[in-house]
């Protein structure tokens, strides 16, 4: 771990200003990902802006009947929130499918969205990795890639985004509220938060330097049967090989978002029109353009089969 | 005490304390933090500094240059040790690669430097400032590709590499029913909770290490050889060990580097090997490719059985002994086994829980299931028909005790085997395809010389000292039970001190020999002590009965403590073995039953029920023994379903080198587990009439899971681990 300076931010705008001032600054909230990465020197910020003291840890109703989730609401609190459990079941289920109780107690809503990939080559600083060290190459291509991405990836990077929560939020059309260094605020649809890797996989989001996530808002509830199905090699405490967040309405229409297969929560709205035709058609439309490696090609049929199971469950 | 004739009646047979399900005597220490592990020995020496290990980042080659300037100048740094600084070092007898690499690099993450600093964080920060330039050379990293170059190993441990009885080729060629299949098992990591860890302190030319090591005397010997100092100048202390599974049988880099670091820094130095280094820096269970051929008559009698295994290791390493059990487990007049060893430049392979049998049975016991199906026989009936009560390679050599068929019979009744549908893929419970599978468990019983010292004081307290280790197994408890039984006192009167090279040399913990051999050593020392006590009390030791804190002879009765009135009374002895293990084959047996559910859509496999029935001599403590067996069953599930060190065959290392990438079972993976121990004593094993169970529990589990998956799905996977991607394309449509 490199030496760093540290400050506690007094307001969201002050935090954004402090972070924008220093290109090597990072926000720290729960620290469940960043601290590990700093210990391994995968992340080497020279300055940390602690946002834990900002009062961004409440969940409240929005005027239009939705929900506003503070950036610092812990995953445990969010999963257990009564209105989340009642109106946004897919979100609660996704949260509880992730990490461990201890980590969820600490991990925050904004931090979860911004967590970094679990590609093993990203985690070994002796290995080339375009995300960690731009231009050094991708070790995972042609290497151990079983866990990695099959769609939305590039020749420079096949890493996946590891979040479960974000997959559910994508299906719920969440909006990400931010504040910038100049104190201006904006709202980013979650679909536009994460970037595709292209030739710059080290740039993971569309946030401007210093821009701080202050909340995630959910539109008013849309009902339906809400399912989160996470497929993994062991029953708990493992990242998804494939996950499916589904909101299925009685008429067979619905929304599907996929995890474990792409650099961001993977949702193809146009493909959802295929849902009434069944999993095969919908999966084919969602996975159009996939480019798996020989080691992770199984994820394509796995998506289709898992989606099929989820749709059956929703109809049951 | 020489043990060279079968045991007769002795005080252990009373089983008033031995054989009882007593709580762990060290349990309260463990759950209150009172048990001090190596890295937590904060108060044994003052002024402790911290070490951080730098691992090589190439698999093979040389260090071209190393720049230590920035690290040395970094805050808090006390010393930087590399091979250059360390001067000439030897290599332990049991180590294949050097524990401090440079200039030659033998494997990825081989230690190349140690930074010692005032704090752990300072050491870590400084280590990242070391600049190393390497000259890489080409290595071999792919077992499948290197298989053709494999040779017959010549090492003592793999002797014999080949065995042959009768005419295998002829019998196999003419067998009416035959199976010829190849199975693979991947590299496995011990992945124990406590990493290798050591605190080292020099006092003049004397070195003390508080460490985490299963085999104290091996550790002292190999460290002396490595540091080129006399064995007598080294003390190893290892009272508590947070898991080892064979990963701590040997001297490792933490101990050597802590010693060197403490010398360089002139301060005590402690090191816990960093988790990301554990997978490539330490040893692992080597991957295997195994070809099994079985030929049988139509009635199911095996006429030919052949097992070949290929594994790899660094130059001068050894093979995985995966054919070991096939030499002994089933009858058959014509037989062959062969092991071949390829040179691989991956990290060093070595023993992991049940080396040989664990991966060997993962293959053999699938083959037996496949063969039973070809014959149209029940898998248990097929195994029972081919039972043997003698070593099939040396028929004049009987098993000391072999109750494998009873294990199957009892297990079948308890588990409800008769409800199994022989045709696979027929049982369904909601989204789950349900199947049950069985496999034999088999592990040899090794006997090892073991010494102990027992002291009685005037308060009637009995103190046992031996360098035996407790790796979470329950050694403290069974040794206390042994001494209490032998001397007729309660467990509250017994103090057990383990894991210190100042104590008599024991069998140590490995190869599931620890429980039987170390308690037999304590038995021998207690016999000596009883003789001395009897003499002090003026009674005939042959007549003396030790019970209830008293010694009785005829109608005389005296408090045991009275023998120590004028000073402590000490008994010290060593159990040594004659040739009973030559004249009789000593092994432990069991049957594993597993029920799995396989998700019909995703092919995720989850275990639903498990049962192990074990025949392993006297069970010294059913509670700690059960704990050993269920832990081993859990590890077997890991091997069956998820554990695999992923080899990057281009760069030559295990890629998934942390506990997020190398998955082992978590609680949610393991359902109800049941263990049944057959009531028995084996008088050939030792005066304790006990054998081991810690490895028996893993042997066969993987195949039982694989066979259950086959029964559930009709998909036969022969390459472990059985992850969903290997099942998916063969699964029925959901």
Short mmCIF file of N, CA, C and O in Angstrom, two decimals, chain B residues 240-347:
data_model
loop_
_atom_site.label_atom_id
_atom_site.label_comp_id
_atom_site.label_asym_id
_atom_site.label_seq_id
_atom_site.Cartn_x
_atom_site.Cartn_y
_atom_site.Cartn_z
N UNK B 240 -0.19 -24.55 18.52
CA UNK B 240 -1.51 -24.54 17.86
C UNK B 240 -1.32 -24.28 16.38
O UNK B 240 -0.48 -23.47 15.99
N UNK B 241 -2.09 -24.97 15.58
CA UNK B 241 -1.94 -24.89 14.13
C UNK B 241 -3.32 -24.72 13.51
O UNK B 241 -4.21 -25.52 13.76
N UNK B 242 -3.45 -23.66 12.73
CA UNK B 242 -4.76 -23.37 12.15
C UNK B 242 -4.97 -24.06 10.83
O UNK B 242 -5.23 -23.43 9.81
N UNK B 243 -4.86 -25.35 10.83
CA UNK B 243 -5.04 -26.12 9.61
C UNK B 243 -3.72 -26.34 8.89
O UNK B 243 -2.84 -25.48 8.88
N UNK B 244 -3.57 -27.51 8.32
CA UNK B 244 -2.33 -27.82 7.61
C UNK B 244 -2.63 -28.67 6.39
O UNK B 244 -2.24 -28.35 5.29
N UNK B 245 -3.32 -29.79 6.61
CA UNK B 245 -3.72 -30.70 5.52
C UNK B 245 -2.52 -31.20 4.71
O UNK B 245 -2.67 -31.56 3.55
N UNK B 246 -1.35 -31.18 5.30
CA UNK B 246 -0.14 -31.59 4.58
C UNK B 246 0.67 -30.41 4.09
O UNK B 246 1.84 -30.54 3.77
N UNK B 247 0.05 -29.24 4.05
CA UNK B 247 0.76 -28.03 3.61
C UNK B 247 1.79 -27.57 4.62
O UNK B 247 2.66 -26.75 4.29
N UNK B 248 1.69 -28.08 5.84
CA UNK B 248 2.67 -27.69 6.86
C UNK B 248 3.47 -28.90 7.36
O UNK B 248 3.98 -28.89 8.48
N UNK B 249 3.56 -29.93 6.52
CA UNK B 249 4.42 -31.06 6.88
C UNK B 249 5.88 -30.65 6.81
O UNK B 249 6.72 -31.23 7.48
N UNK B 250 6.14 -29.68 5.96
CA UNK B 250 7.53 -29.40 5.60
C UNK B 250 7.92 -27.98 5.98
O UNK B 250 7.08 -27.11 6.11
N UNK B 251 9.22 -27.81 6.12
CA UNK B 251 9.77 -26.47 6.29
C UNK B 251 9.37 -25.62 5.08
O UNK B 251 9.47 -26.08 3.95
N UNK B 252 8.90 -24.40 5.36
CA UNK B 252 8.54 -23.54 4.25
C UNK B 252 9.23 -22.19 4.37
O UNK B 252 9.94 -21.91 5.34
N UNK B 253 8.97 -21.33 3.40
CA UNK B 253 9.71 -20.07 3.28
C UNK B 253 9.55 -19.18 4.51
O UNK B 253 10.48 -18.45 4.89
N UNK B 254 8.38 -19.21 5.15
CA UNK B 254 8.17 -18.34 6.30
C UNK B 254 9.20 -18.59 7.39
O UNK B 254 9.74 -17.66 7.99
N UNK B 255 9.50 -19.87 7.64
CA UNK B 255 10.43 -20.21 8.72
C UNK B 255 11.86 -19.82 8.34
O UNK B 255 12.58 -19.21 9.14
N UNK B 256 12.26 -20.17 7.13
CA UNK B 256 13.63 -19.85 6.70
C UNK B 256 13.84 -18.34 6.67
O UNK B 256 14.84 -17.81 7.19
N UNK B 257 12.87 -17.64 6.08
CA UNK B 257 13.03 -16.19 5.94
C UNK B 257 12.94 -15.47 7.28
O UNK B 257 13.63 -14.47 7.49
N UNK B 258 12.10 -15.96 8.18
CA UNK B 258 12.05 -15.33 9.50
C UNK B 258 13.40 -15.49 10.20
O UNK B 258 13.91 -14.54 10.82
N UNK B 259 14.00 -16.66 10.07
CA UNK B 259 15.32 -16.88 10.67
C UNK B 259 16.37 -15.96 10.06
O UNK B 259 17.15 -15.32 10.77
N UNK B 260 16.37 -15.88 8.73
CA UNK B 260 17.35 -15.02 8.05
C UNK B 260 17.07 -13.54 8.34
O UNK B 260 18.01 -12.75 8.55
N UNK B 261 15.79 -13.19 8.36
CA UNK B 261 15.43 -11.79 8.60
C UNK B 261 15.81 -11.37 10.01
O UNK B 261 16.29 -10.25 10.23
N UNK B 262 15.60 -12.25 10.97
CA UNK B 262 15.94 -11.92 12.36
C UNK B 262 17.45 -11.78 12.52
O UNK B 262 17.94 -10.94 13.28
N UNK B 263 18.17 -12.58 11.78
CA UNK B 263 19.63 -12.47 11.83
C UNK B 263 20.07 -11.13 11.24
O UNK B 263 20.90 -10.43 11.81
N UNK B 264 19.48 -10.78 10.11
CA UNK B 264 19.89 -9.54 9.44
C UNK B 264 19.46 -8.31 10.23
O UNK B 264 20.20 -7.33 10.31
N UNK B 265 18.26 -8.35 10.78
CA UNK B 265 17.73 -7.17 11.48
C UNK B 265 18.19 -7.14 12.94
O UNK B 265 17.97 -6.14 13.63
N UNK B 266 18.80 -8.22 13.39
CA UNK B 266 19.20 -8.35 14.80
C UNK B 266 18.01 -8.11 15.72
O UNK B 266 18.13 -7.51 16.79
N UNK B 267 16.87 -8.57 15.30
CA UNK B 267 15.64 -8.45 16.08
C UNK B 267 14.78 -9.66 15.78
O UNK B 267 14.88 -10.24 14.71
N UNK B 268 13.90 -10.02 16.73
CA UNK B 268 12.92 -11.05 16.37
C UNK B 268 12.08 -10.57 15.18
O UNK B 268 11.73 -9.39 15.11
N UNK B 269 11.78 -11.49 14.28
CA UNK B 269 11.02 -11.14 13.08
C UNK B 269 9.88 -12.13 12.91
O UNK B 269 10.07 -13.33 13.05
N UNK B 270 8.72 -11.59 12.61
CA UNK B 270 7.62 -12.51 12.32
C UNK B 270 7.05 -12.30 10.92
O UNK B 270 7.03 -11.18 10.40
N UNK B 271 6.61 -13.41 10.37
CA UNK B 271 6.10 -13.42 8.99
C UNK B 271 4.85 -14.30 8.94
O UNK B 271 4.86 -15.40 9.47
N UNK B 272 3.82 -13.80 8.33
CA UNK B 272 2.71 -14.67 7.90
C UNK B 272 2.71 -14.59 6.38
O UNK B 272 2.61 -13.49 5.82
N UNK B 273 2.87 -15.71 5.74
CA UNK B 273 2.91 -15.69 4.28
C UNK B 273 1.61 -15.06 3.76
O UNK B 273 0.53 -15.46 4.16
N UNK B 274 1.76 -14.07 2.88
CA UNK B 274 0.59 -13.36 2.40
C UNK B 274 -0.32 -14.33 1.62
O UNK B 274 0.17 -15.15 0.86
N UNK B 275 -1.62 -14.15 1.79
CA UNK B 275 -2.59 -15.06 1.16
C UNK B 275 -2.36 -15.21 -0.35
O UNK B 275 -2.38 -16.34 -0.86
N UNK B 276 -2.14 -14.13 -1.09
CA UNK B 276 -1.99 -14.32 -2.55
C UNK B 276 -0.75 -15.14 -2.93
O UNK B 276 -0.65 -15.62 -4.06
N UNK B 277 0.20 -15.30 -1.99
CA UNK B 277 1.38 -16.12 -2.29
C UNK B 277 1.15 -17.59 -1.96
O UNK B 277 1.92 -18.45 -2.37
N UNK B 278 0.11 -17.87 -1.17
CA UNK B 278 -0.01 -19.23 -0.65
C UNK B 278 -0.15 -20.29 -1.72
O UNK B 278 0.30 -21.42 -1.56
N UNK B 279 -0.75 -19.93 -2.83
CA UNK B 279 -1.10 -20.94 -3.81
C UNK B 279 0.08 -21.33 -4.71
O UNK B 279 0.16 -22.46 -5.17
N UNK B 280 0.98 -20.38 -4.94
CA UNK B 280 2.13 -20.69 -5.79
C UNK B 280 3.44 -20.82 -5.01
O UNK B 280 4.38 -21.42 -5.49
N UNK B 281 3.49 -20.22 -3.82
CA UNK B 281 4.73 -20.28 -3.04
C UNK B 281 4.87 -21.61 -2.31
O UNK B 281 5.97 -22.11 -2.12
N UNK B 282 3.74 -22.19 -1.88
CA UNK B 282 3.80 -23.41 -1.06
C UNK B 282 3.61 -24.64 -1.94
O UNK B 282 3.64 -24.56 -3.16
N UNK B 283 3.41 -25.77 -1.30
CA UNK B 283 3.19 -27.00 -2.06
C UNK B 283 1.71 -27.14 -2.41
O UNK B 283 0.87 -26.43 -1.89
N UNK B 284 1.42 -28.08 -3.27
CA UNK B 284 0.03 -28.36 -3.65
C UNK B 284 -0.08 -29.83 -4.00
O UNK B 284 0.92 -30.52 -4.20
N UNK B 285 -1.32 -30.30 -4.07
CA UNK B 285 -1.56 -31.68 -4.54
C UNK B 285 -1.49 -31.67 -6.06
O UNK B 285 -2.24 -30.93 -6.71
N UNK B 286 -0.59 -32.47 -6.65
CA UNK B 286 -0.42 -32.41 -8.10
C UNK B 286 -1.62 -32.96 -8.87
O UNK B 286 -2.29 -33.89 -8.41
N UNK B 287 -1.84 -32.41 -10.02
CA UNK B 287 -2.86 -32.92 -10.95
C UNK B 287 -2.46 -34.31 -11.42
O UNK B 287 -1.27 -34.66 -11.46
N UNK B 288 -3.45 -35.10 -11.80
CA UNK B 288 -3.17 -36.42 -12.33
C UNK B 288 -3.98 -36.68 -13.60
O UNK B 288 -5.06 -36.13 -13.78
N UNK B 289 -3.41 -37.53 -14.44
CA UNK B 289 -4.16 -38.15 -15.54
C UNK B 289 -4.11 -39.64 -15.22
O UNK B 289 -3.02 -40.19 -15.03
N UNK B 290 -5.24 -40.28 -15.15
CA UNK B 290 -5.26 -41.68 -14.73
C UNK B 290 -6.03 -42.53 -15.74
O UNK B 290 -7.16 -42.21 -16.09
N UNK B 291 -5.38 -43.58 -16.17
CA UNK B 291 -6.06 -44.54 -17.06
C UNK B 291 -6.35 -45.80 -16.26
O UNK B 291 -5.46 -46.36 -15.62
N UNK B 292 -7.59 -46.21 -16.30
CA UNK B 292 -7.99 -47.40 -15.56
C UNK B 292 -8.60 -48.40 -16.53
O UNK B 292 -9.45 -48.04 -17.36
N UNK B 293 -8.13 -49.61 -16.40
CA UNK B 293 -8.70 -50.70 -17.20
C UNK B 293 -9.14 -51.80 -16.25
O UNK B 293 -8.38 -52.23 -15.37
N UNK B 294 -10.37 -52.23 -16.41
CA UNK B 294 -10.89 -53.33 -15.59
C UNK B 294 -11.54 -54.33 -16.52
O UNK B 294 -12.33 -53.96 -17.40
N UNK B 295 -11.20 -55.59 -16.33
CA UNK B 295 -11.86 -56.66 -17.08
C UNK B 295 -12.52 -57.61 -16.09
O UNK B 295 -12.00 -57.83 -15.00
N UNK B 296 -13.69 -58.13 -16.45
CA UNK B 296 -14.40 -59.02 -15.54
C UNK B 296 -15.13 -60.11 -16.31
O UNK B 296 -15.45 -59.95 -17.49
N UNK B 297 -15.39 -61.21 -15.59
CA UNK B 297 -16.30 -62.23 -16.11
C UNK B 297 -17.71 -61.66 -16.11
O UNK B 297 -17.99 -60.69 -15.41
N UNK B 298 -18.59 -62.37 -16.83
CA UNK B 298 -19.97 -61.87 -16.86
C UNK B 298 -20.64 -61.89 -15.50
O UNK B 298 -21.57 -61.14 -15.23
N UNK B 299 -20.15 -62.74 -14.60
CA UNK B 299 -20.74 -62.78 -13.26
C UNK B 299 -20.20 -61.66 -12.36
O UNK B 299 -20.60 -61.54 -11.21
N UNK B 300 -19.29 -60.86 -12.90
CA UNK B 300 -18.83 -59.70 -12.15
C UNK B 300 -17.51 -59.89 -11.44
O UNK B 300 -17.03 -58.96 -10.77
N UNK B 301 -16.89 -61.02 -11.58
CA UNK B 301 -15.61 -61.23 -10.92
C UNK B 301 -14.50 -60.56 -11.73
O UNK B 301 -14.37 -60.80 -12.94
N UNK B 302 -13.71 -59.72 -11.07
CA UNK B 302 -12.64 -59.01 -11.78
C UNK B 302 -11.54 -60.00 -12.12
O UNK B 302 -11.04 -60.72 -11.26
N UNK B 303 -11.14 -60.00 -13.40
CA UNK B 303 -10.05 -60.87 -13.83
C UNK B 303 -8.80 -60.06 -14.14
O UNK B 303 -7.70 -60.59 -14.13
N UNK B 304 -9.00 -58.78 -14.43
CA UNK B 304 -7.85 -57.93 -14.77
C UNK B 304 -8.11 -56.52 -14.26
O UNK B 304 -9.20 -55.98 -14.47
N UNK B 305 -7.13 -55.96 -13.60
CA UNK B 305 -7.29 -54.57 -13.15
C UNK B 305 -5.97 -53.84 -13.33
O UNK B 305 -4.91 -54.31 -12.90
N UNK B 306 -6.05 -52.73 -14.03
CA UNK B 306 -4.84 -51.95 -14.31
C UNK B 306 -5.08 -50.48 -14.03
O UNK B 306 -6.15 -49.94 -14.32
N UNK B 307 -4.10 -49.85 -13.46
CA UNK B 307 -4.24 -48.42 -13.12
C UNK B 307 -2.90 -47.75 -13.41
O UNK B 307 -1.87 -48.12 -12.85
N UNK B 308 -2.93 -46.77 -14.28
CA UNK B 308 -1.73 -45.98 -14.58
C UNK B 308 -2.00 -44.53 -14.23
O UNK B 308 -3.12 -44.05 -14.44
N UNK B 309 -0.99 -43.86 -13.72
CA UNK B 309 -1.18 -42.45 -13.35
C UNK B 309 0.01 -41.63 -13.81
O UNK B 309 1.16 -42.03 -13.64
N UNK B 310 -0.29 -40.46 -14.37
CA UNK B 310 0.73 -39.51 -14.77
C UNK B 310 0.57 -38.24 -13.94
O UNK B 310 -0.55 -37.75 -13.76
N UNK B 311 1.66 -37.75 -13.40
CA UNK B 311 1.62 -36.46 -12.72
C UNK B 311 2.94 -35.75 -13.00
O UNK B 311 3.85 -36.34 -13.58
N UNK B 312 3.02 -34.50 -12.57
CA UNK B 312 4.23 -33.73 -12.85
C UNK B 312 4.77 -33.09 -11.60
O UNK B 312 4.06 -32.91 -10.61
N UNK B 313 6.03 -32.74 -11.65
CA UNK B 313 6.64 -32.02 -10.54
C UNK B 313 7.92 -31.36 -11.05
O UNK B 313 8.39 -31.66 -12.15
N UNK B 314 8.47 -30.48 -10.23
CA UNK B 314 9.75 -29.87 -10.55
C UNK B 314 10.83 -30.95 -10.65
O UNK B 314 10.65 -32.05 -10.10
N UNK B 315 11.95 -30.66 -11.30
CA UNK B 315 13.03 -31.64 -11.34
C UNK B 315 13.37 -32.11 -9.92
O UNK B 315 13.38 -31.31 -8.99
N UNK B 316 13.62 -33.40 -9.77
CA UNK B 316 13.92 -34.04 -8.49
C UNK B 316 12.72 -34.15 -7.56
O UNK B 316 12.87 -34.50 -6.39
N UNK B 317 11.55 -33.84 -8.06
CA UNK B 317 10.34 -34.02 -7.24
C UNK B 317 9.82 -35.44 -7.38
O UNK B 317 10.48 -36.31 -7.94
N UNK B 318 8.62 -35.64 -6.87
CA UNK B 318 8.05 -36.99 -6.88
C UNK B 318 6.67 -37.01 -7.50
O UNK B 318 6.06 -35.97 -7.74
N UNK B 319 6.17 -38.22 -7.77
CA UNK B 319 4.85 -38.34 -8.37
C UNK B 319 3.74 -38.33 -7.32
O UNK B 319 4.00 -38.56 -6.14
N UNK B 320 2.53 -38.07 -7.75
CA UNK B 320 1.36 -38.32 -6.91
C UNK B 320 1.11 -39.83 -6.95
O UNK B 320 1.05 -40.41 -8.03
N UNK B 321 0.97 -40.44 -5.76
CA UNK B 321 0.91 -41.91 -5.70
C UNK B 321 -0.51 -42.43 -5.92
O UNK B 321 -1.08 -43.14 -5.10
N UNK B 322 -1.08 -42.04 -7.06
CA UNK B 322 -2.51 -42.24 -7.26
C UNK B 322 -2.92 -43.69 -7.51
O UNK B 322 -4.11 -44.00 -7.50
N UNK B 323 -1.96 -44.58 -7.73
CA UNK B 323 -2.35 -45.98 -7.98
C UNK B 323 -2.29 -46.82 -6.71
O UNK B 323 -2.63 -48.00 -6.72
N UNK B 324 -1.86 -46.19 -5.62
CA UNK B 324 -1.61 -46.89 -4.36
C UNK B 324 -2.75 -47.82 -3.95
O UNK B 324 -2.54 -48.99 -3.62
N UNK B 325 -3.97 -47.30 -3.91
CA UNK B 325 -5.10 -48.10 -3.41
C UNK B 325 -5.46 -49.25 -4.34
O UNK B 325 -5.98 -50.27 -3.89
N UNK B 326 -5.15 -49.08 -5.63
CA UNK B 326 -5.57 -50.11 -6.59
C UNK B 326 -4.76 -51.39 -6.39
O UNK B 326 -5.18 -52.47 -6.79
N UNK B 327 -3.62 -51.26 -5.75
CA UNK B 327 -2.81 -52.44 -5.45
C UNK B 327 -3.46 -53.31 -4.37
O UNK B 327 -3.09 -54.46 -4.20
N UNK B 328 -4.37 -52.72 -3.62
CA UNK B 328 -4.88 -53.40 -2.42
C UNK B 328 -6.38 -53.54 -2.31
O UNK B 328 -6.88 -54.33 -1.53
N UNK B 329 -7.12 -52.73 -3.08
CA UNK B 329 -8.54 -52.61 -2.73
C UNK B 329 -9.41 -53.76 -3.22
O UNK B 329 -10.29 -54.21 -2.50
N UNK B 330 -9.16 -54.24 -4.45
CA UNK B 330 -10.06 -55.27 -4.99
C UNK B 330 -9.26 -56.48 -5.46
O UNK B 330 -8.10 -56.37 -5.86
N UNK B 331 -9.94 -57.62 -5.45
CA UNK B 331 -9.35 -58.87 -5.91
C UNK B 331 -9.18 -58.83 -7.43
O UNK B 331 -9.69 -57.93 -8.10
N UNK B 332 -8.54 -59.85 -7.95
CA UNK B 332 -8.31 -59.94 -9.39
C UNK B 332 -6.94 -60.56 -9.61
O UNK B 332 -5.95 -60.06 -9.07
N UNK B 333 -6.91 -61.62 -10.39
CA UNK B 333 -5.67 -62.40 -10.49
C UNK B 333 -4.61 -61.70 -11.33
O UNK B 333 -3.42 -61.88 -11.12
N UNK B 334 -5.05 -60.89 -12.28
CA UNK B 334 -4.09 -60.26 -13.21
C UNK B 334 -4.14 -58.76 -13.02
O UNK B 334 -5.19 -58.14 -13.18
N UNK B 335 -2.97 -58.19 -12.71
CA UNK B 335 -3.00 -56.80 -12.25
C UNK B 335 -1.77 -56.06 -12.75
O UNK B 335 -0.72 -56.64 -12.95
N UNK B 336 -1.92 -54.76 -12.88
CA UNK B 336 -0.77 -53.91 -13.14
C UNK B 336 -1.06 -52.51 -12.62
O UNK B 336 -2.20 -52.05 -12.63
N UNK B 337 -0.03 -51.87 -12.11
CA UNK B 337 -0.12 -50.45 -11.79
C UNK B 337 1.18 -49.80 -12.27
O UNK B 337 2.22 -50.45 -12.31
N UNK B 338 1.09 -48.53 -12.60
CA UNK B 338 2.29 -47.82 -13.04
C UNK B 338 2.13 -46.33 -12.79
O UNK B 338 1.05 -45.78 -13.00
N UNK B 339 3.20 -45.72 -12.32
CA UNK B 339 3.20 -44.26 -12.13
C UNK B 339 4.29 -43.67 -13.01
O UNK B 339 5.39 -44.20 -13.10
N UNK B 340 3.96 -42.56 -13.65
CA UNK B 340 4.93 -41.87 -14.49
C UNK B 340 4.96 -40.40 -14.09
O UNK B 340 3.95 -39.83 -13.72
N UNK B 341 6.16 -39.85 -14.17
CA UNK B 341 6.39 -38.50 -13.67
C UNK B 341 6.96 -37.61 -14.77
O UNK B 341 7.97 -37.95 -15.38
N UNK B 342 6.29 -36.50 -15.00
CA UNK B 342 6.78 -35.54 -15.99
C UNK B 342 7.40 -34.35 -15.26
O UNK B 342 6.98 -34.01 -14.16
N UNK B 343 8.38 -33.75 -15.88
CA UNK B 343 8.93 -32.52 -15.30
C UNK B 343 8.02 -31.36 -15.67
O UNK B 343 7.71 -31.15 -16.84
N UNK B 344 7.53 -30.67 -14.65
CA UNK B 344 6.75 -29.46 -14.86
C UNK B 344 7.38 -28.35 -14.04
O UNK B 344 7.87 -28.59 -12.94
N UNK B 345 7.34 -27.16 -14.58
CA UNK B 345 7.94 -26.03 -13.88
C UNK B 345 6.91 -25.21 -13.11
O UNK B 345 7.09 -24.02 -12.87
N UNK B 346 5.85 -25.87 -12.72
CA UNK B 346 4.86 -25.26 -11.84
C UNK B 346 5.42 -25.33 -10.41
O UNK B 346 6.43 -25.98 -10.17
N UNK B 347 4.77 -24.68 -9.45
CA UNK B 347 5.22 -24.83 -8.07
C UNK B 347 5.28 -26.30 -7.65
O UNK B 347 4.70 -27.18 -8.29
#
